[in-house]
mmCIF file of C-alpha atoms in Angstrom:
data_model
loop_
_atom_site.group_PDB
_atom_site.id
_atom_site.type_symbol
_atom_site.label_atom_id
_atom_site.label_comp_id
_atom_site.label_asym_id
_atom_site.label_seq_id
_atom_site.Cartn_x
_atom_site.Cartn_y
_atom_site.Cartn_z
ATOM 1 C CA MET A 1 -0.198 0.166 -0.115
ATOM 2 C CA LEU A 2 1.327 3.735 -0.695
ATOM 3 C CA GLU A 3 2.226 5.594 2.514
ATOM 4 C CA LEU A 4 3.001 8.972 2.048
ATOM 5 C CA TYR A 5 4.047 10.987 5.194
ATOM 6 C CA GLY A 6 2.682 8.453 7.418
ATOM 7 C CA THR A 7 -0.499 7.897 5.676
ATOM 8 C CA GLU A 8 -1.232 4.725 3.883
ATOM 9 C CA LEU A 9 -3.520 5.235 0.670
ATOM 10 C CA SER A 10 -5.555 2.443 -1.012
ATOM 11 C CA SER A 11 -5.111 4.231 -4.429
ATOM 12 C CA ARG A 12 -1.926 5.231 -6.596
ATOM 13 C CA LEU A 13 -3.754 7.648 -8.572
ATOM 14 C CA LEU A 14 -3.891 11.538 -7.416
ATOM 15 C CA LEU A 15 -6.679 13.447 -9.198
ATOM 16 C CA GLY A 16 -6.804 17.384 -9.931
ATOM 17 C CA THR A 17 -10.377 18.865 -9.796
ATOM 18 C CA ALA A 18 -10.310 21.560 -12.453
ATOM 19 C CA GLN A 19 -11.389 21.851 -15.738
ATOM 20 C CA TYR A 20 -14.217 19.416 -15.606
ATOM 21 C CA PRO A 21 -17.586 20.297 -17.172
ATOM 22 C CA SER A 22 -19.631 20.335 -14.309
ATOM 23 C CA PRO A 23 -19.672 19.720 -10.725
ATOM 24 C CA ALA A 24 -21.510 16.261 -11.000
ATOM 25 C CA ILE A 25 -19.221 15.169 -13.849
ATOM 26 C CA LEU A 26 -16.188 15.996 -11.237
ATOM 27 C CA ALA A 27 -17.738 14.142 -8.528
ATOM 28 C CA ASP A 28 -18.604 10.903 -10.847
ATOM 29 C CA ALA A 29 -14.764 11.077 -12.094
ATOM 30 C CA VAL A 30 -13.300 11.161 -8.779
ATOM 31 C CA LYS A 31 -15.646 8.324 -7.723
ATOM 32 C CA ALA A 32 -14.550 6.319 -10.777
ATOM 33 C CA SER A 33 -11.058 6.733 -10.543
ATOM 34 C CA GLY A 34 -10.803 5.248 -7.415
ATOM 35 C CA THR A 35 -8.533 7.718 -6.063
ATOM 36 C CA SER A 36 -8.099 8.933 -2.617
ATOM 37 C CA VAL A 37 -6.325 11.940 -2.664
ATOM 38 C CA VAL A 38 -7.545 15.284 -4.703
ATOM 39 C CA THR A 39 -5.895 18.204 -5.641
ATOM 40 C CA VAL A 40 -7.312 21.687 -4.377
ATOM 41 C CA SER A 41 -6.066 25.523 -4.762
ATOM 42 C CA LEU A 42 -7.182 28.731 -3.344
ATOM 43 C CA ARG A 43 -8.442 31.648 -5.134
ATOM 44 C CA ARG A 44 -9.685 35.044 -5.099
ATOM 45 C CA GLU A 45 -13.467 35.156 -3.658
ATOM 46 C CA MET A 46 -15.811 37.858 -5.163
ATOM 47 C CA ALA A 47 -17.322 40.145 -2.513
ATOM 48 C CA GLY A 48 -20.532 38.232 -1.369
ATOM 49 C CA GLY A 49 -19.562 35.372 -3.355
ATOM 50 C CA ARG A 50 -20.243 31.731 -2.468
ATOM 51 C CA ALA A 51 -18.158 30.154 -5.302
ATOM 52 C CA GLY A 52 -15.453 28.722 -2.563
ATOM 53 C CA GLU A 53 -18.243 27.325 0.070
ATOM 54 C CA GLN A 54 -19.755 25.493 -2.739
ATOM 55 C CA PHE A 55 -16.990 23.741 -4.021
ATOM 56 C CA TRP A 56 -15.553 23.070 -0.823
ATOM 57 C CA SER A 57 -18.939 21.435 0.066
ATOM 58 C CA LEU A 58 -18.468 19.267 -2.909
ATOM 59 C CA ILE A 59 -15.050 18.328 -2.356
ATOM 60 C CA ARG A 60 -16.007 17.372 1.717
ATOM 61 C CA SER A 61 -18.680 15.278 0.282
ATOM 62 C CA LEU A 62 -16.187 12.978 -1.832
ATOM 63 C CA GLY A 63 -14.410 11.512 1.241
ATOM 64 C CA ALA A 64 -10.915 12.007 -0.322
ATOM 65 C CA ARG A 65 -7.816 13.593 1.372
ATOM 66 C CA ILE A 66 -7.127 17.188 0.402
ATOM 67 C CA LEU A 67 -3.819 17.859 -1.191
ATOM 68 C CA PRO A 68 -4.195 21.886 -1.908
ATOM 69 C CA ASN A 69 -1.428 23.318 -4.145
ATOM 70 C CA THR A 70 0.344 26.721 -4.899
ATOM 71 C CA ALA A 71 -0.518 26.690 -8.658
ATOM 72 C CA GLY A 72 0.496 29.940 -10.277
ATOM 73 C CA CYS A 73 2.757 31.065 -7.538
ATOM 74 C CA LEU A 74 5.602 32.596 -8.933
ATOM 75 C CA SER A 75 7.836 33.549 -6.471
ATOM 76 C CA VAL A 76 9.000 31.718 -2.804
ATOM 77 C CA LYS A 77 6.789 34.513 -1.020
ATOM 78 C CA GLU A 78 3.469 33.726 -2.847
ATOM 79 C CA ALA A 79 4.112 29.981 -2.572
ATOM 80 C CA VAL A 80 5.024 30.260 1.278
ATOM 81 C CA THR A 81 1.991 32.502 1.618
ATOM 82 C CA THR A 82 -0.533 30.712 -0.327
ATOM 83 C CA ALA A 83 0.751 27.372 1.514
ATOM 84 C CA LYS A 84 -0.118 28.791 4.958
ATOM 85 C CA MET A 85 -3.575 30.291 3.820
ATOM 86 C CA ALA A 86 -4.414 26.651 2.348
ATOM 87 C CA ARG A 87 -3.365 25.047 5.712
ATOM 88 C CA GLU A 88 -5.701 27.228 7.519
ATOM 89 C CA VAL A 89 -8.565 26.782 5.086
ATOM 90 C CA PHE A 90 -8.271 23.164 4.332
ATOM 91 C CA GLY A 91 -7.054 21.998 7.983
ATOM 92 C CA THR A 92 -4.140 19.850 6.394
ATOM 93 C CA ASN A 93 -0.257 20.361 6.479
ATOM 94 C CA TRP A 94 -0.086 18.418 3.048
ATOM 95 C CA ILE A 95 0.840 21.103 0.392
ATOM 96 C CA LYS A 96 1.569 20.336 -3.455
ATOM 97 C CA LEU A 97 4.152 23.075 -3.724
ATOM 98 C CA GLU A 98 4.299 24.944 -7.135
ATOM 99 C CA VAL A 99 7.043 27.542 -7.924
ATOM 100 C CA ILE A 100 6.424 28.073 -11.729
ATOM 101 C CA GLY A 101 9.574 29.854 -13.391
ATOM 102 C CA ASN A 102 8.186 30.153 -16.715
ATOM 103 C CA HIS A 103 4.790 31.360 -17.969
ATOM 104 C CA ASP A 104 4.614 29.340 -21.361
ATOM 105 C CA THR A 105 6.244 25.953 -20.010
ATOM 106 C CA LEU A 106 4.773 26.071 -16.310
ATOM 107 C CA GLN A 107 8.114 24.837 -15.993
ATOM 108 C CA PRO A 108 9.209 24.875 -12.221
ATOM 109 C CA ASP A 109 11.713 27.481 -10.729
ATOM 110 C CA VAL A 110 13.699 24.546 -8.981
ATOM 111 C CA PHE A 111 15.708 27.187 -7.340
ATOM 112 C CA GLY A 112 12.709 28.806 -5.583
ATOM 113 C CA LEU A 113 11.284 25.741 -5.136
ATOM 114 C CA VAL A 114 13.872 24.434 -2.770
ATOM 115 C CA GLU A 115 14.180 27.562 -1.042
ATOM 116 C CA ALA A 116 10.214 27.537 -0.419
ATOM 117 C CA ALA A 117 10.404 23.976 0.577
ATOM 118 C CA ARG A 118 12.867 24.492 3.309
ATOM 119 C CA ILE A 119 10.861 27.295 4.850
ATOM 120 C CA LEU A 120 7.979 25.165 4.813
ATOM 121 C CA CYS A 121 9.167 21.826 5.987
ATOM 122 C CA GLU A 122 10.733 24.138 9.026
ATOM 123 C CA ASP A 123 7.430 25.135 9.506
ATOM 124 C CA GLY A 124 5.761 21.495 9.808
ATOM 125 C CA PHE A 125 4.305 20.932 6.366
ATOM 126 C CA ALA A 126 4.140 17.844 4.496
ATOM 127 C CA VAL A 127 5.611 19.028 1.198
ATOM 128 C CA PHE A 128 5.149 17.410 -2.154
ATOM 129 C CA PRO A 129 7.223 19.362 -4.402
ATOM 130 C CA TYR A 130 6.461 19.782 -8.015
ATOM 131 C CA THR A 131 10.084 19.385 -9.688
ATOM 132 C CA THR A 132 11.907 18.382 -12.875
ATOM 133 C CA ASP A 133 13.519 15.220 -13.149
ATOM 134 C CA ASP A 134 16.959 16.568 -12.214
ATOM 135 C CA LEU A 135 18.602 14.400 -9.627
ATOM 136 C CA VAL A 136 20.646 16.994 -8.099
ATOM 137 C CA VAL A 137 17.523 19.370 -7.284
ATOM 138 C CA ALA A 138 15.696 16.003 -6.022
ATOM 139 C CA GLU A 139 18.748 15.434 -3.357
ATOM 140 C CA ARG A 140 18.324 19.272 -2.629
ATOM 141 C CA LEU A 141 14.972 18.943 -2.101
ATOM 142 C CA LEU A 142 15.175 15.928 0.313
ATOM 143 C CA GLU A 143 17.815 17.705 2.322
ATOM 144 C CA THR A 144 15.295 20.070 2.989
ATOM 145 C CA GLY A 145 12.830 17.725 4.677
ATOM 146 C CA CYS A 146 10.755 16.642 1.706
ATOM 147 C CA LYS A 147 9.821 12.796 1.930
ATOM 148 C CA VAL A 148 8.017 12.950 -1.428
ATOM 149 C CA LEU A 149 9.033 13.841 -4.685
ATOM 150 C CA MET A 150 6.604 14.661 -7.565
ATOM 151 C CA PRO A 151 8.552 14.897 -10.844
ATOM 152 C CA TRP A 152 7.116 16.007 -14.319
ATOM 153 C CA CYS A 153 7.297 13.862 -17.162
ATOM 154 C CA ALA A 154 6.084 16.504 -19.437
ATOM 155 C CA PRO A 155 4.916 20.084 -19.498
ATOM 156 C CA ILE A 156 1.607 20.537 -17.497
ATOM 157 C CA GLY A 157 -1.402 19.857 -19.517
ATOM 158 C CA SER A 158 0.405 18.885 -22.557
ATOM 159 C CA ALA A 159 -0.369 15.319 -22.656
ATOM 160 C CA LEU A 160 2.908 14.306 -24.119
ATOM 161 C CA GLY A 161 3.609 11.381 -21.672
ATOM 162 C CA PRO A 162 6.814 10.494 -20.667
ATOM 163 C CA VAL A 163 9.382 12.373 -22.682
ATOM 164 C CA ASN A 164 12.413 11.079 -21.294
ATOM 165 C CA MET A 165 11.877 7.895 -19.722
ATOM 166 C CA THR A 166 15.961 7.602 -19.340
ATOM 167 C CA ALA A 167 15.576 10.309 -16.932
ATOM 168 C CA LEU A 168 12.795 8.736 -15.179
ATOM 169 C CA ARG A 169 14.546 5.469 -15.150
ATOM 170 C CA SER A 170 17.632 7.086 -13.473
ATOM 171 C CA MET A 171 15.599 8.850 -10.907
ATOM 172 C CA ARG A 172 13.707 5.769 -9.814
ATOM 173 C CA GLY A 173 17.061 3.921 -9.397
ATOM 174 C CA TYR A 174 18.890 6.824 -7.820
ATOM 175 C CA PHE A 175 16.216 7.364 -5.013
ATOM 176 C CA PRO A 176 14.935 3.797 -4.212
ATOM 177 C CA GLY A 177 13.324 4.544 -0.922
ATOM 178 C CA VAL A 178 11.391 7.623 -1.629
ATOM 179 C CA PRO A 179 7.854 8.046 -3.054
ATOM 180 C CA LEU A 180 8.156 9.249 -6.368
ATOM 181 C CA ILE A 181 5.165 10.780 -7.917
ATOM 182 C CA VAL A 182 4.741 11.591 -11.892
ATOM 183 C CA ASP A 183 3.195 14.815 -11.766
ATOM 184 C CA ALA A 184 2.100 16.524 -14.999
ATOM 185 C CA GLY A 185 2.574 15.615 -18.422
ATOM 186 C CA LEU A 186 0.361 12.820 -18.710
ATOM 187 C CA GLY A 187 -2.291 12.116 -21.650
ATOM 188 C CA ARG A 188 -3.294 8.415 -21.853
ATOM 189 C CA PRO A 189 -3.742 5.737 -19.433
ATOM 190 C CA SER A 190 -0.938 3.964 -21.471
ATOM 191 C CA HIS A 191 1.602 6.725 -20.067
ATOM 192 C CA ALA A 192 0.598 6.363 -16.579
ATOM 193 C CA ALA A 193 0.877 2.380 -16.977
ATOM 194 C CA THR A 194 4.196 3.034 -18.272
ATOM 195 C CA VAL A 195 5.562 5.171 -15.416
ATOM 196 C CA MET A 196 3.910 2.881 -13.055
ATOM 197 C CA GLU A 197 5.834 0.007 -14.944
ATOM 198 C CA LEU A 198 8.978 1.629 -14.300
ATOM 199 C CA GLY A 199 8.464 1.644 -10.512
ATOM 200 C CA PHE A 200 7.119 5.246 -9.916
ATOM 201 C CA ASP A 201 4.721 5.019 -6.830
ATOM 202 C CA ALA A 202 1.655 6.974 -8.171
ATOM 203 C CA VAL A 203 0.567 9.487 -10.664
ATOM 204 C CA LEU A 204 -1.090 12.791 -10.403
ATOM 205 C CA LEU A 205 -2.993 14.126 -13.198
ATOM 206 C CA ASN A 206 -5.801 16.395 -14.073
ATOM 207 C CA THR A 207 -6.210 17.804 -17.759
ATOM 208 C CA ALA A 208 -6.099 14.157 -19.335
ATOM 209 C CA VAL A 209 -9.230 13.363 -17.632
ATOM 210 C CA ALA A 210 -11.035 16.418 -17.166
ATOM 211 C CA LYS A 211 -10.673 17.368 -20.835
ATOM 212 C CA ALA A 212 -11.510 13.939 -22.121
ATOM 213 C CA ALA A 213 -14.528 13.657 -24.331
ATOM 214 C CA TYR A 214 -16.257 11.336 -21.195
ATOM 215 C CA PRO A 215 -14.025 12.288 -18.502
ATOM 216 C CA VAL A 216 -15.721 9.575 -15.927
ATOM 217 C CA GLY A 217 -14.844 6.783 -18.438
ATOM 218 C CA MET A 218 -11.090 8.188 -18.658
ATOM 219 C CA ALA A 219 -10.935 8.420 -14.888
ATOM 220 C CA ARG A 220 -11.766 4.835 -14.596
ATOM 221 C CA ALA A 221 -9.280 3.893 -17.449
ATOM 222 C CA PHE A 222 -6.646 5.823 -15.601
ATOM 223 C CA GLY A 223 -7.297 4.136 -12.367
ATOM 224 C CA LYS A 224 -6.989 0.564 -14.158
ATOM 225 C CA ALA A 225 -4.243 1.613 -16.040
ATOM 226 C CA VAL A 226 -2.308 2.800 -12.525
ATOM 227 C CA ASP A 227 -3.259 -0.384 -10.917
ATOM 228 C CA ALA A 228 -2.257 -2.271 -13.981
ATOM 229 C CA GLY A 229 1.097 -0.566 -13.991
ATOM 230 C CA ARG A 230 1.909 -1.231 -10.440
ATOM 231 C CA GLU A 231 1.183 -5.088 -10.690
ATOM 232 C CA ALA A 232 3.252 -5.392 -13.669
ATOM 233 C CA PHE A 233 6.101 -3.678 -11.961
ATOM 234 C CA SER A 234 5.529 -5.938 -8.577
ATOM 235 C CA SER A 235 5.575 -8.818 -10.769
ATOM 236 C CA GLY A 236 8.623 -8.927 -12.653
ATOM 237 C CA MET A 237 8.381 -8.125 -16.431
ATOM 238 C CA LEU A 238 10.211 -10.041 -18.968
ATOM 239 C CA GLU A 239 13.269 -8.113 -20.413
ATOM 240 C CA PRO A 240 12.967 -7.644 -24.261
ATOM 241 C CA ARG A 241 14.952 -9.716 -26.474
ATOM 242 C CA GLU A 242 16.477 -9.056 -29.844
ATOM 243 C CA VAL A 243 15.598 -12.734 -31.360
ATOM 244 C CA ALA A 244 12.439 -14.913 -31.361
ATOM 245 C CA VAL A 245 12.045 -17.619 -28.571
ATOM 246 C CA PRO A 246 9.292 -20.027 -29.160
ATOM 247 C CA SER A 247 6.495 -19.983 -26.653
ATOM 248 C CA THR A 248 4.978 -23.655 -27.525
ATOM 249 C CA PRO A 249 7.259 -26.244 -26.542
ATOM 250 C CA MET A 250 9.386 -27.905 -29.407
ATOM 251 C CA ILE A 251 9.656 -31.237 -27.713
ATOM 252 C CA GLY A 252 6.897 -33.724 -29.158
ATOM 253 C CA ARG A 253 6.627 -31.835 -32.223
ATOM 254 C CA ALA A 254 5.218 -33.971 -34.956
ATOM 255 C CA VAL A 255 7.038 -34.786 -38.122
ATOM 256 C CA PHE A 256 5.191 -35.280 -40.822
ATOM 257 C CA SER A 257 8.059 -35.683 -44.060
ATOM 258 C CA MET B 1 -8.933 54.337 3.854
ATOM 259 C CA LYS B 2 -7.900 53.374 0.310
ATOM 260 C CA LEU B 3 -7.140 49.835 0.345
ATOM 261 C CA MET B 4 -6.398 47.108 -2.292
ATOM 262 C CA VAL B 5 -8.930 44.269 -2.010
ATOM 263 C CA ASN B 6 -8.269 41.212 -4.516
ATOM 264 C CA GLY B 7 -6.714 43.538 -6.996
ATOM 265 C CA GLU B 8 -9.206 46.129 -7.045
ATOM 266 C CA ALA B 9 -8.933 49.735 -5.244
ATOM 267 C CA ARG B 10 -11.727 50.399 -2.838
ATOM 268 C CA GLU B 11 -12.327 52.916 -0.540
ATOM 269 C CA ILE B 12 -13.200 51.431 2.962
ATOM 270 C CA ALA B 13 -14.373 52.816 6.041
ATOM 271 C CA ALA B 14 -13.418 49.901 7.928
ATOM 272 C CA THR B 15 -10.414 50.042 10.086
ATOM 273 C CA MET B 16 -10.194 46.395 11.253
ATOM 274 C CA LEU B 17 -9.742 43.529 8.792
ATOM 275 C CA ALA B 18 -12.836 41.720 10.060
ATOM 276 C CA GLU B 19 -14.828 45.020 9.573
ATOM 277 C CA LEU B 20 -13.662 45.129 5.958
ATOM 278 C CA LEU B 21 -14.617 41.590 5.432
ATOM 279 C CA ALA B 22 -18.082 42.357 6.950
ATOM 280 C CA ALA B 23 -18.236 45.363 5.166
ATOM 281 C CA LEU B 24 -18.162 43.643 1.672
ATOM 282 C CA ASP B 25 -20.118 40.746 2.858
ATOM 283 C CA TYR B 26 -17.738 38.156 3.314
ATOM 284 C CA GLU B 27 -18.456 35.453 5.568
ATOM 285 C CA GLY B 28 -17.586 32.092 5.980
ATOM 286 C CA ASP B 29 -15.107 29.910 7.728
ATOM 287 C CA TRP B 30 -13.697 28.460 4.252
ATOM 288 C CA LEU B 31 -12.108 32.212 3.371
ATOM 289 C CA ALA B 32 -8.357 32.880 3.976
ATOM 290 C CA THR B 33 -7.121 36.269 4.087
ATOM 291 C CA ALA B 34 -3.660 37.799 3.703
ATOM 292 C CA VAL B 35 -2.651 41.402 4.180
ATOM 293 C CA ASN B 36 0.753 42.824 2.256
ATOM 294 C CA GLY B 37 1.513 39.422 1.372
ATOM 295 C CA ASP B 38 1.491 37.571 4.748
ATOM 296 C CA LEU B 39 -1.239 35.330 6.186
ATOM 297 C CA VAL B 40 -3.591 37.105 9.001
ATOM 298 C CA HIS B 41 -5.108 34.018 10.726
ATOM 299 C CA LYS B 42 -9.046 33.768 11.232
ATOM 300 C CA ALA B 43 -8.680 34.380 14.772
ATOM 301 C CA ASN B 44 -6.461 37.649 14.261
ATOM 302 C CA ARG B 45 -8.483 39.352 11.982
ATOM 303 C CA ALA B 46 -10.777 41.159 14.640
ATOM 304 C CA GLU B 47 -7.523 43.130 15.955
ATOM 305 C CA PHE B 48 -5.693 43.704 12.863
ATOM 306 C CA GLN B 49 -5.604 47.078 12.053
ATOM 307 C CA LEU B 50 -5.755 48.170 8.686
ATOM 308 C CA SER B 51 -3.395 50.826 7.051
ATOM 309 C CA ASP B 52 -4.182 52.971 4.408
ATOM 310 C CA GLY B 53 -2.835 51.374 1.189
ATOM 311 C CA ASP B 54 -2.718 47.693 2.459
ATOM 312 C CA ARG B 55 -3.249 44.992 -0.217
ATOM 313 C CA ILE B 56 -5.758 42.503 1.224
ATOM 314 C CA GLU B 57 -6.049 39.182 -0.559
ATOM 315 C CA ILE B 58 -9.543 36.987 0.337
ATOM 316 C CA LEU B 59 -8.870 33.774 -1.174
ATOM 317 C CA SER B 60 -11.346 30.677 -1.006
ATOM 318 C CA PRO B 61 -11.197 27.167 -2.030
ATOM 319 C CA MET B 62 -11.483 26.295 -5.717
ATOM 320 C CA GLN B 63 -10.615 23.835 -8.123
ATOM 321 C CA GLY B 64 -7.019 22.799 -8.856
ATOM 322 C CA GLY B 65 -4.697 20.322 -10.211
#
């Protein structure tokens, strides 16, 4: 079973809550996926508005654990303050830490990320850093107190899937005891299965489900793919071979000429 | 007093953060507040004195990835 910051989770799929066609479809997708963790954010509330209340009420009804994010934060200060505000509103010390370094690629600012992670870990947060597949950055994040790493496999929302398998394989091999969650860039269930087969502990995705033609079906498909990939990894996969090897025994084969 | 509330310039009579929230019809325990970039805890809003030019952020739960 997956354990993150001392909490055991029944599912290895973490699901975002943004961009669904409707709140009802979001709720159905969460249930269909089997996820036990959903990500949420904080945004400005209109004067007299109730948007936040309605969404918060819906999320609480799902029974999933909450992972608030600092999406869109461009500086250490913004990310730290947003994390503290999220802790107060959502009543959890879990935070998906994003410090964005580039508007176009939404690439993490890894320097700011490490600095913000240090501040938040010292303040008692359980930090889930959205990072790249860079091993040195990963080392620094672990040094700050992060117990989980969340490398991208492609830019957020790109649906490209794992663009650098070598880097992901290397990261898995380099940090054997650290929970690694692939966050961002997954487009298809087969992408999720692929990174799970590499031995990643979980995946976090949003757009691939929310923007699918049928989000509920896609949520279910991702849930199955994550389970399949994990079970394959745990079951010892056959290494590829360059030559054919018959699967039917040759001994006892009839000879007709 | 001139304040920036969620990025909008406002002329507000309130002097305490809690008064500001009430004046603008904000209510609910799902709101989080920050003044000039720092969190102001819910429990401290009633005693938090606002100053001219303060930048106030009032946030609530929203969809996120």
